[in-house]
Amino acid sequence: MAGGIKRHMEKRLPSTFKIQITSMVDMFVIILVFLLKSYSTSPVNITPNADLRLPTSNSLQEPVDVIKMVISKKGVFIEDKRVVEFDASGSLSSKDIDASDPSFIPGLFKELDEKAKQTQDISKQNETVEFDGRVLMQADRDMPYSLLQKVMYTSMLAGYPNVKLAVAAKDF
Amino acid sequence: MRIHRTRKADATYDLNLAPFLDIIVSIIPMLLLSVVFVQIRMIETSIPQVVAQKIKEQQEDKKPAVFVSLKIEKGAFGYVVSDNGKKKEFEVAGKNGLLDYDGLAKASANLKRQYVDIFTIDLIPDANVTYDDLVKTLDVVRRLPASEGKVTVKDEKTGQMAETDLMFPNVTFANVVK
């Protein structure tokens, strides 16, 4: 009799059980589709920042991997290095502008000039590297043209006359 | 005599989702690292290099007969067209103190139909114009809106006619060097 009950329990209650993973797979597939849609291979990365809000544009041109110049409300950055710091009102202070030429920003020129010399030195050794004077400007949407003009003028004098404007895609 | 067949296999069976799950779990961290919430695009511009331009013009010994420049001020746009020495100016007035982009699109389309071979425009923004207004203006002057159709341009090499919705894609900031 006892053997019969044991056999019955073994039959009704298996010692192993299966995890129900179908709903988890459904969830993963939804996440996968979302992530694939927002996947980017662009060489330009922008970290969301309250001090830098790019204007939107219908331009479809992919950005190129050149020197990145960021003009946020805090200052002017070359790559990740701040070369000019704005004052409390978010504009250039008089100490950052050349007294003889009001459009010239010496701090920015110095950094860009160094970058240009570095690239030119590398291009002498390595023929695949070419100095083409291109710079990608990422500016906050509220920045006035008076400031952008100074930045573009200085970058031109430093050997970067080809300024490309970074914008956010409108249809995203 | 009927042959009684017993079904040894069940009609339903469980899918083995474990390998599929392994793949997804491997892909998701990789995609999470490259996820973007803001897609970046680029607008090509160029800054005039006065000396280089002069040298080039002298070498080629030809100057374009038509210059188109667009002034952007806080409340209005102003077109200045120099056609073989004759200067034409017209304004696109703003609406409620703001820039009228629809008006600019129409004015630019009309101008483009007059000068279909001109693709270059000199931009002269006012000091107070924001980067946002600048980009919106560039969007308007670079391409014809869908409602305006397309313009027909003659290909000088083949002699064939080609349709394009490009208006003034080659934008130059004319007042960078003052």
Short mmCIF file of N, CA and C in Angstrom, two decimals, chain A residues 4-125:
data_model
loop_
_atom_site.label_atom_id
_atom_site.label_comp_id
_atom_site.label_asym_id
_atom_site.label_seq_id
_atom_site.Cartn_x
_atom_site.Cartn_y
_atom_site.Cartn_z
N GLY A 4 2.45 1.90 -3.24
CA GLY A 4 1.48 2.43 -4.21
C GLY A 4 1.33 3.93 -4.10
N ILE A 5 1.29 4.46 -2.87
CA ILE A 5 1.17 5.92 -2.65
C ILE A 5 2.41 6.63 -3.16
N LYS A 6 3.57 6.00 -2.89
CA LYS A 6 4.83 6.61 -3.32
C LYS A 6 4.88 6.73 -4.85
N ARG A 7 4.48 5.67 -5.50
CA ARG A 7 4.48 5.67 -6.96
C ARG A 7 3.51 6.73 -7.50
N HIS A 8 2.37 6.87 -6.80
CA HIS A 8 1.36 7.84 -7.22
C HIS A 8 1.90 9.27 -7.10
N MET A 9 2.59 9.58 -5.97
CA MET A 9 3.15 10.92 -5.74
C MET A 9 4.24 11.26 -6.75
N GLU A 10 5.05 10.27 -7.05
CA GLU A 10 6.12 10.49 -8.05
C GLU A 10 5.54 10.85 -9.41
N LYS A 11 4.39 10.21 -9.70
CA LYS A 11 3.75 10.44 -10.98
C LYS A 11 3.11 11.84 -11.05
N ARG A 12 2.48 12.26 -9.91
CA ARG A 12 1.77 13.54 -9.89
C ARG A 12 2.69 14.74 -9.68
N LEU A 13 3.73 14.61 -8.88
CA LEU A 13 4.61 15.73 -8.58
C LEU A 13 6.03 15.47 -9.10
N PRO A 14 6.34 15.92 -10.29
CA PRO A 14 7.69 15.69 -10.79
C PRO A 14 8.72 16.49 -9.98
N SER A 15 9.90 15.95 -9.85
CA SER A 15 10.93 16.59 -9.03
C SER A 15 11.52 17.82 -9.71
N THR A 16 11.47 17.91 -11.06
CA THR A 16 11.95 19.09 -11.79
C THR A 16 10.76 19.84 -12.35
N PHE A 17 10.98 21.18 -12.60
CA PHE A 17 9.90 21.97 -13.18
C PHE A 17 10.49 22.91 -14.23
N LYS A 18 9.65 23.38 -15.14
CA LYS A 18 10.11 24.26 -16.22
C LYS A 18 9.77 25.71 -15.89
N ILE A 19 10.74 26.59 -16.16
CA ILE A 19 10.47 28.02 -15.94
C ILE A 19 9.71 28.54 -17.16
N GLN A 20 8.69 29.32 -16.91
CA GLN A 20 7.90 29.88 -18.00
C GLN A 20 8.60 31.15 -18.51
N ILE A 21 9.34 31.01 -19.61
CA ILE A 21 10.15 32.15 -20.08
C ILE A 21 9.55 32.85 -21.30
N THR A 22 8.42 32.41 -21.72
CA THR A 22 7.82 33.01 -22.93
C THR A 22 7.59 34.51 -22.76
N SER A 23 7.04 34.92 -21.63
CA SER A 23 6.78 36.35 -21.44
C SER A 23 8.06 37.15 -21.36
N MET A 24 9.11 36.53 -20.78
CA MET A 24 10.40 37.23 -20.71
C MET A 24 10.98 37.40 -22.12
N VAL A 25 10.85 36.39 -22.95
CA VAL A 25 11.33 36.49 -24.33
C VAL A 25 10.55 37.57 -25.07
N ASP A 26 9.25 37.64 -24.85
CA ASP A 26 8.45 38.71 -25.48
C ASP A 26 8.99 40.08 -25.10
N MET A 27 9.27 40.26 -23.82
CA MET A 27 9.78 41.53 -23.33
C MET A 27 11.14 41.87 -23.97
N PHE A 28 11.99 40.86 -24.04
CA PHE A 28 13.32 41.07 -24.62
C PHE A 28 13.23 41.45 -26.10
N VAL A 29 12.30 40.83 -26.80
CA VAL A 29 12.16 41.13 -28.23
C VAL A 29 11.72 42.58 -28.42
N ILE A 30 10.81 43.05 -27.57
CA ILE A 30 10.36 44.45 -27.65
C ILE A 30 11.54 45.38 -27.38
N ILE A 31 12.31 45.08 -26.34
CA ILE A 31 13.49 45.92 -26.01
C ILE A 31 14.49 45.89 -27.16
N LEU A 32 14.67 44.72 -27.74
CA LEU A 32 15.63 44.57 -28.84
C LEU A 32 15.25 45.45 -30.03
N VAL A 33 13.97 45.45 -30.37
CA VAL A 33 13.50 46.28 -31.50
C VAL A 33 13.74 47.75 -31.20
N PHE A 34 13.43 48.19 -29.98
CA PHE A 34 13.63 49.59 -29.61
C PHE A 34 15.11 49.96 -29.69
N LEU A 35 15.96 49.07 -29.17
CA LEU A 35 17.39 49.37 -29.16
C LEU A 35 17.97 49.38 -30.56
N LEU A 36 17.48 48.47 -31.42
CA LEU A 36 17.98 48.44 -32.80
C LEU A 36 17.60 49.73 -33.52
N LYS A 37 16.43 50.30 -33.20
CA LYS A 37 15.98 51.54 -33.83
C LYS A 37 16.86 52.72 -33.40
N SER A 38 17.32 52.68 -32.18
CA SER A 38 18.12 53.80 -31.68
C SER A 38 19.63 53.50 -31.70
N TYR A 39 20.01 52.49 -32.46
CA TYR A 39 21.42 52.12 -32.57
C TYR A 39 22.12 53.13 -33.48
N SER A 40 23.29 53.55 -33.09
CA SER A 40 24.01 54.53 -33.89
C SER A 40 25.45 54.12 -34.10
N THR A 41 25.92 54.30 -35.33
CA THR A 41 27.33 54.04 -35.62
C THR A 41 28.06 55.36 -35.90
N SER A 42 27.36 56.47 -35.60
CA SER A 42 27.93 57.79 -35.88
C SER A 42 29.20 58.03 -35.05
N PRO A 43 30.23 58.63 -35.67
CA PRO A 43 31.45 58.91 -34.91
C PRO A 43 31.29 60.08 -33.94
N VAL A 44 30.18 60.81 -34.06
CA VAL A 44 29.97 61.97 -33.18
C VAL A 44 29.02 61.58 -32.06
N ASN A 45 29.50 61.68 -30.86
CA ASN A 45 28.67 61.37 -29.70
C ASN A 45 28.44 62.64 -28.89
N ILE A 46 27.21 62.82 -28.50
CA ILE A 46 26.89 63.97 -27.66
C ILE A 46 26.23 63.47 -26.39
N THR A 47 26.81 63.84 -25.28
CA THR A 47 26.22 63.47 -24.01
C THR A 47 25.15 64.50 -23.67
N PRO A 48 23.92 64.04 -23.40
CA PRO A 48 22.87 65.01 -23.06
C PRO A 48 23.30 65.93 -21.93
N ASN A 49 23.14 67.22 -22.16
CA ASN A 49 23.66 68.21 -21.24
C ASN A 49 22.71 69.41 -21.25
N ALA A 50 22.40 69.91 -20.07
CA ALA A 50 21.47 71.05 -19.98
C ALA A 50 22.06 72.30 -20.60
N ASP A 51 23.40 72.35 -20.73
CA ASP A 51 24.06 73.54 -21.27
C ASP A 51 24.23 73.49 -22.78
N LEU A 52 23.83 72.39 -23.39
CA LEU A 52 23.97 72.27 -24.84
C LEU A 52 22.71 71.63 -25.42
N ARG A 53 21.89 72.46 -26.05
CA ARG A 53 20.69 71.96 -26.74
C ARG A 53 20.83 72.34 -28.20
N LEU A 54 21.03 71.34 -29.04
CA LEU A 54 21.24 71.61 -30.46
C LEU A 54 19.92 71.96 -31.14
N PRO A 55 19.95 72.83 -32.15
CA PRO A 55 18.72 73.10 -32.89
C PRO A 55 18.40 71.92 -33.81
N THR A 56 17.14 71.75 -34.15
CA THR A 56 16.77 70.65 -35.04
C THR A 56 16.82 71.12 -36.50
N SER A 57 17.09 70.18 -37.38
CA SER A 57 17.20 70.50 -38.80
C SER A 57 16.73 69.32 -39.62
N ASN A 58 16.35 69.58 -40.87
CA ASN A 58 15.95 68.48 -41.75
C ASN A 58 17.13 67.95 -42.56
N SER A 59 18.33 68.37 -42.22
CA SER A 59 19.52 67.89 -42.91
C SER A 59 19.69 66.39 -42.66
N LEU A 60 20.08 65.67 -43.70
CA LEU A 60 20.23 64.21 -43.57
C LEU A 60 21.69 63.79 -43.63
N GLN A 61 22.59 64.75 -43.71
CA GLN A 61 24.00 64.42 -43.86
C GLN A 61 24.59 63.89 -42.55
N GLU A 62 25.25 62.75 -42.65
CA GLU A 62 25.88 62.16 -41.47
C GLU A 62 27.11 62.98 -41.06
N PRO A 63 27.31 63.20 -39.77
CA PRO A 63 28.49 63.98 -39.37
C PRO A 63 29.79 63.23 -39.62
N VAL A 64 30.85 63.98 -39.78
CA VAL A 64 32.16 63.37 -40.04
C VAL A 64 33.00 63.42 -38.76
N ASP A 65 33.98 62.56 -38.74
CA ASP A 65 34.83 62.47 -37.56
C ASP A 65 35.99 63.45 -37.68
N VAL A 66 35.73 64.67 -37.25
CA VAL A 66 36.76 65.72 -37.25
C VAL A 66 36.84 66.31 -35.84
N ILE A 67 37.64 67.34 -35.68
CA ILE A 67 37.75 67.97 -34.36
C ILE A 67 36.40 68.54 -33.95
N LYS A 68 36.00 68.23 -32.72
CA LYS A 68 34.69 68.68 -32.25
C LYS A 68 34.84 69.91 -31.36
N MET A 69 34.14 70.95 -31.75
CA MET A 69 34.17 72.20 -30.99
C MET A 69 32.76 72.41 -30.40
N VAL A 70 32.68 72.45 -29.12
CA VAL A 70 31.37 72.59 -28.45
C VAL A 70 31.26 74.00 -27.86
N ILE A 71 30.15 74.67 -28.19
CA ILE A 71 29.89 75.99 -27.59
C ILE A 71 28.62 75.84 -26.76
N SER A 72 28.81 75.58 -25.48
CA SER A 72 27.67 75.43 -24.59
C SER A 72 27.50 76.73 -23.80
N LYS A 73 26.55 76.74 -22.89
CA LYS A 73 26.32 77.96 -22.10
C LYS A 73 27.44 78.19 -21.09
N LYS A 74 28.27 77.16 -20.87
CA LYS A 74 29.37 77.26 -19.90
C LYS A 74 30.67 77.77 -20.52
N GLY A 75 30.84 77.52 -21.81
CA GLY A 75 32.08 77.94 -22.45
C GLY A 75 32.32 77.23 -23.77
N VAL A 76 33.52 77.41 -24.28
CA VAL A 76 33.91 76.77 -25.54
C VAL A 76 34.82 75.59 -25.20
N PHE A 77 34.49 74.43 -25.75
CA PHE A 77 35.26 73.22 -25.51
C PHE A 77 35.84 72.72 -26.83
N ILE A 78 37.09 72.27 -26.76
CA ILE A 78 37.68 71.56 -27.90
C ILE A 78 37.81 70.12 -27.44
N GLU A 79 37.11 69.23 -28.18
CA GLU A 79 36.92 67.85 -27.72
C GLU A 79 36.31 67.93 -26.30
N ASP A 80 36.99 67.52 -25.27
CA ASP A 80 36.40 67.60 -23.93
C ASP A 80 37.07 68.65 -23.05
N LYS A 81 37.98 69.39 -23.62
CA LYS A 81 38.75 70.37 -22.83
C LYS A 81 38.14 71.77 -22.97
N ARG A 82 37.85 72.38 -21.83
CA ARG A 82 37.30 73.75 -21.88
C ARG A 82 38.44 74.74 -22.10
N VAL A 83 38.34 75.48 -23.19
CA VAL A 83 39.40 76.44 -23.52
C VAL A 83 38.98 77.88 -23.22
N VAL A 84 37.68 78.12 -23.20
CA VAL A 84 37.17 79.46 -22.86
C VAL A 84 35.99 79.27 -21.91
N GLU A 85 36.02 80.04 -20.84
CA GLU A 85 34.92 79.94 -19.87
C GLU A 85 34.07 81.20 -19.95
N PHE A 86 32.75 81.02 -20.06
CA PHE A 86 31.86 82.17 -20.13
C PHE A 86 31.58 82.72 -18.73
N ASP A 87 31.19 83.99 -18.68
CA ASP A 87 30.86 84.59 -17.38
C ASP A 87 29.45 84.19 -16.95
N ALA A 88 28.97 84.73 -15.86
CA ALA A 88 27.68 84.33 -15.30
C ALA A 88 26.52 84.57 -16.26
N SER A 89 26.65 85.59 -17.12
CA SER A 89 25.57 85.88 -18.08
C SER A 89 25.65 84.98 -19.32
N GLY A 90 26.64 84.10 -19.38
CA GLY A 90 26.77 83.16 -20.51
C GLY A 90 27.40 83.77 -21.73
N SER A 91 28.19 84.81 -21.56
CA SER A 91 28.86 85.42 -22.71
C SER A 91 30.37 85.54 -22.45
N LEU A 92 31.08 85.89 -23.49
CA LEU A 92 32.54 86.01 -23.38
C LEU A 92 32.92 87.20 -22.51
N SER A 93 33.87 87.00 -21.63
CA SER A 93 34.33 88.14 -20.84
C SER A 93 35.45 88.85 -21.61
N SER A 94 35.69 90.09 -21.27
CA SER A 94 36.64 90.91 -22.04
C SER A 94 38.07 90.34 -21.98
N LYS A 95 38.39 89.60 -20.92
CA LYS A 95 39.75 89.05 -20.81
C LYS A 95 40.01 87.92 -21.83
N ASP A 96 38.92 87.33 -22.35
CA ASP A 96 39.07 86.25 -23.32
C ASP A 96 39.15 86.75 -24.76
N ILE A 97 38.96 88.06 -24.95
CA ILE A 97 38.98 88.63 -26.29
C ILE A 97 40.23 89.47 -26.47
N ASP A 98 40.79 89.40 -27.64
CA ASP A 98 41.99 90.18 -27.94
C ASP A 98 41.63 91.67 -28.01
N ALA A 99 42.41 92.48 -27.35
CA ALA A 99 42.10 93.92 -27.28
C ALA A 99 42.19 94.60 -28.64
N SER A 100 43.13 94.15 -29.47
CA SER A 100 43.31 94.80 -30.77
C SER A 100 42.34 94.27 -31.83
N ASP A 101 41.87 93.04 -31.65
CA ASP A 101 40.94 92.45 -32.62
C ASP A 101 39.76 91.85 -31.84
N PRO A 102 38.61 92.53 -31.79
CA PRO A 102 37.49 92.06 -30.95
C PRO A 102 36.87 90.73 -31.39
N SER A 103 37.22 90.25 -32.57
CA SER A 103 36.67 88.96 -33.02
C SER A 103 37.60 87.79 -32.70
N PHE A 104 38.78 88.10 -32.18
CA PHE A 104 39.79 87.06 -31.97
C PHE A 104 39.77 86.56 -30.52
N ILE A 105 39.72 85.23 -30.36
CA ILE A 105 39.71 84.62 -29.02
C ILE A 105 41.04 83.87 -28.84
N PRO A 106 42.00 84.45 -28.15
CA PRO A 106 43.35 83.85 -28.07
C PRO A 106 43.36 82.44 -27.47
N GLY A 107 42.54 82.18 -26.43
CA GLY A 107 42.52 80.86 -25.80
C GLY A 107 42.11 79.76 -26.76
N LEU A 108 41.12 80.06 -27.56
CA LEU A 108 40.63 79.10 -28.55
C LEU A 108 41.67 78.90 -29.66
N PHE A 109 42.27 80.00 -30.07
CA PHE A 109 43.28 79.94 -31.13
C PHE A 109 44.45 79.04 -30.72
N LYS A 110 44.89 79.22 -29.47
CA LYS A 110 46.04 78.46 -28.97
C LYS A 110 45.78 76.96 -29.05
N GLU A 111 44.61 76.55 -28.58
CA GLU A 111 44.27 75.12 -28.56
C GLU A 111 44.14 74.58 -29.99
N LEU A 112 43.43 75.33 -30.84
CA LEU A 112 43.23 74.86 -32.23
C LEU A 112 44.54 74.84 -33.00
N ASP A 113 45.39 75.82 -32.72
CA ASP A 113 46.69 75.89 -33.38
C ASP A 113 47.55 74.66 -33.02
N GLU A 114 47.49 74.29 -31.74
CA GLU A 114 48.22 73.09 -31.29
C GLU A 114 47.70 71.85 -31.98
N LYS A 115 46.36 71.74 -32.06
CA LYS A 115 45.74 70.59 -32.73
C LYS A 115 46.17 70.54 -34.19
N ALA A 116 46.18 71.71 -34.83
CA ALA A 116 46.56 71.77 -36.25
C ALA A 116 48.01 71.33 -36.44
N LYS A 117 48.88 71.81 -35.55
CA LYS A 117 50.30 71.45 -35.66
C LYS A 117 50.49 69.95 -35.43
N GLN A 118 49.77 69.41 -34.45
CA GLN A 118 49.86 67.97 -34.18
C GLN A 118 49.46 67.16 -35.41
N THR A 119 48.32 67.54 -36.00
CA THR A 119 47.83 66.81 -37.18
C THR A 119 48.80 66.95 -38.35
N GLN A 120 49.34 68.15 -38.51
CA GLN A 120 50.29 68.37 -39.60
C GLN A 120 51.57 67.54 -39.41
N ASP A 121 52.02 67.45 -38.14
CA ASP A 121 53.20 66.62 -37.84
C ASP A 121 52.93 65.16 -38.14
N ILE A 122 51.73 64.71 -37.74
CA ILE A 122 51.38 63.31 -38.00
C ILE A 122 51.29 63.05 -39.50
N SER A 123 50.71 64.00 -40.22
CA SER A 123 50.54 63.81 -41.67
C SER A 123 51.88 63.76 -42.40
N LYS A 124 52.92 64.37 -41.79
CA LYS A 124 54.26 64.28 -42.41
C LYS A 124 54.81 62.87 -42.30
N GLN A 125 54.50 62.21 -41.18
CA GLN A 125 54.99 60.84 -40.95
C GLN A 125 54.08 59.80 -41.59
#
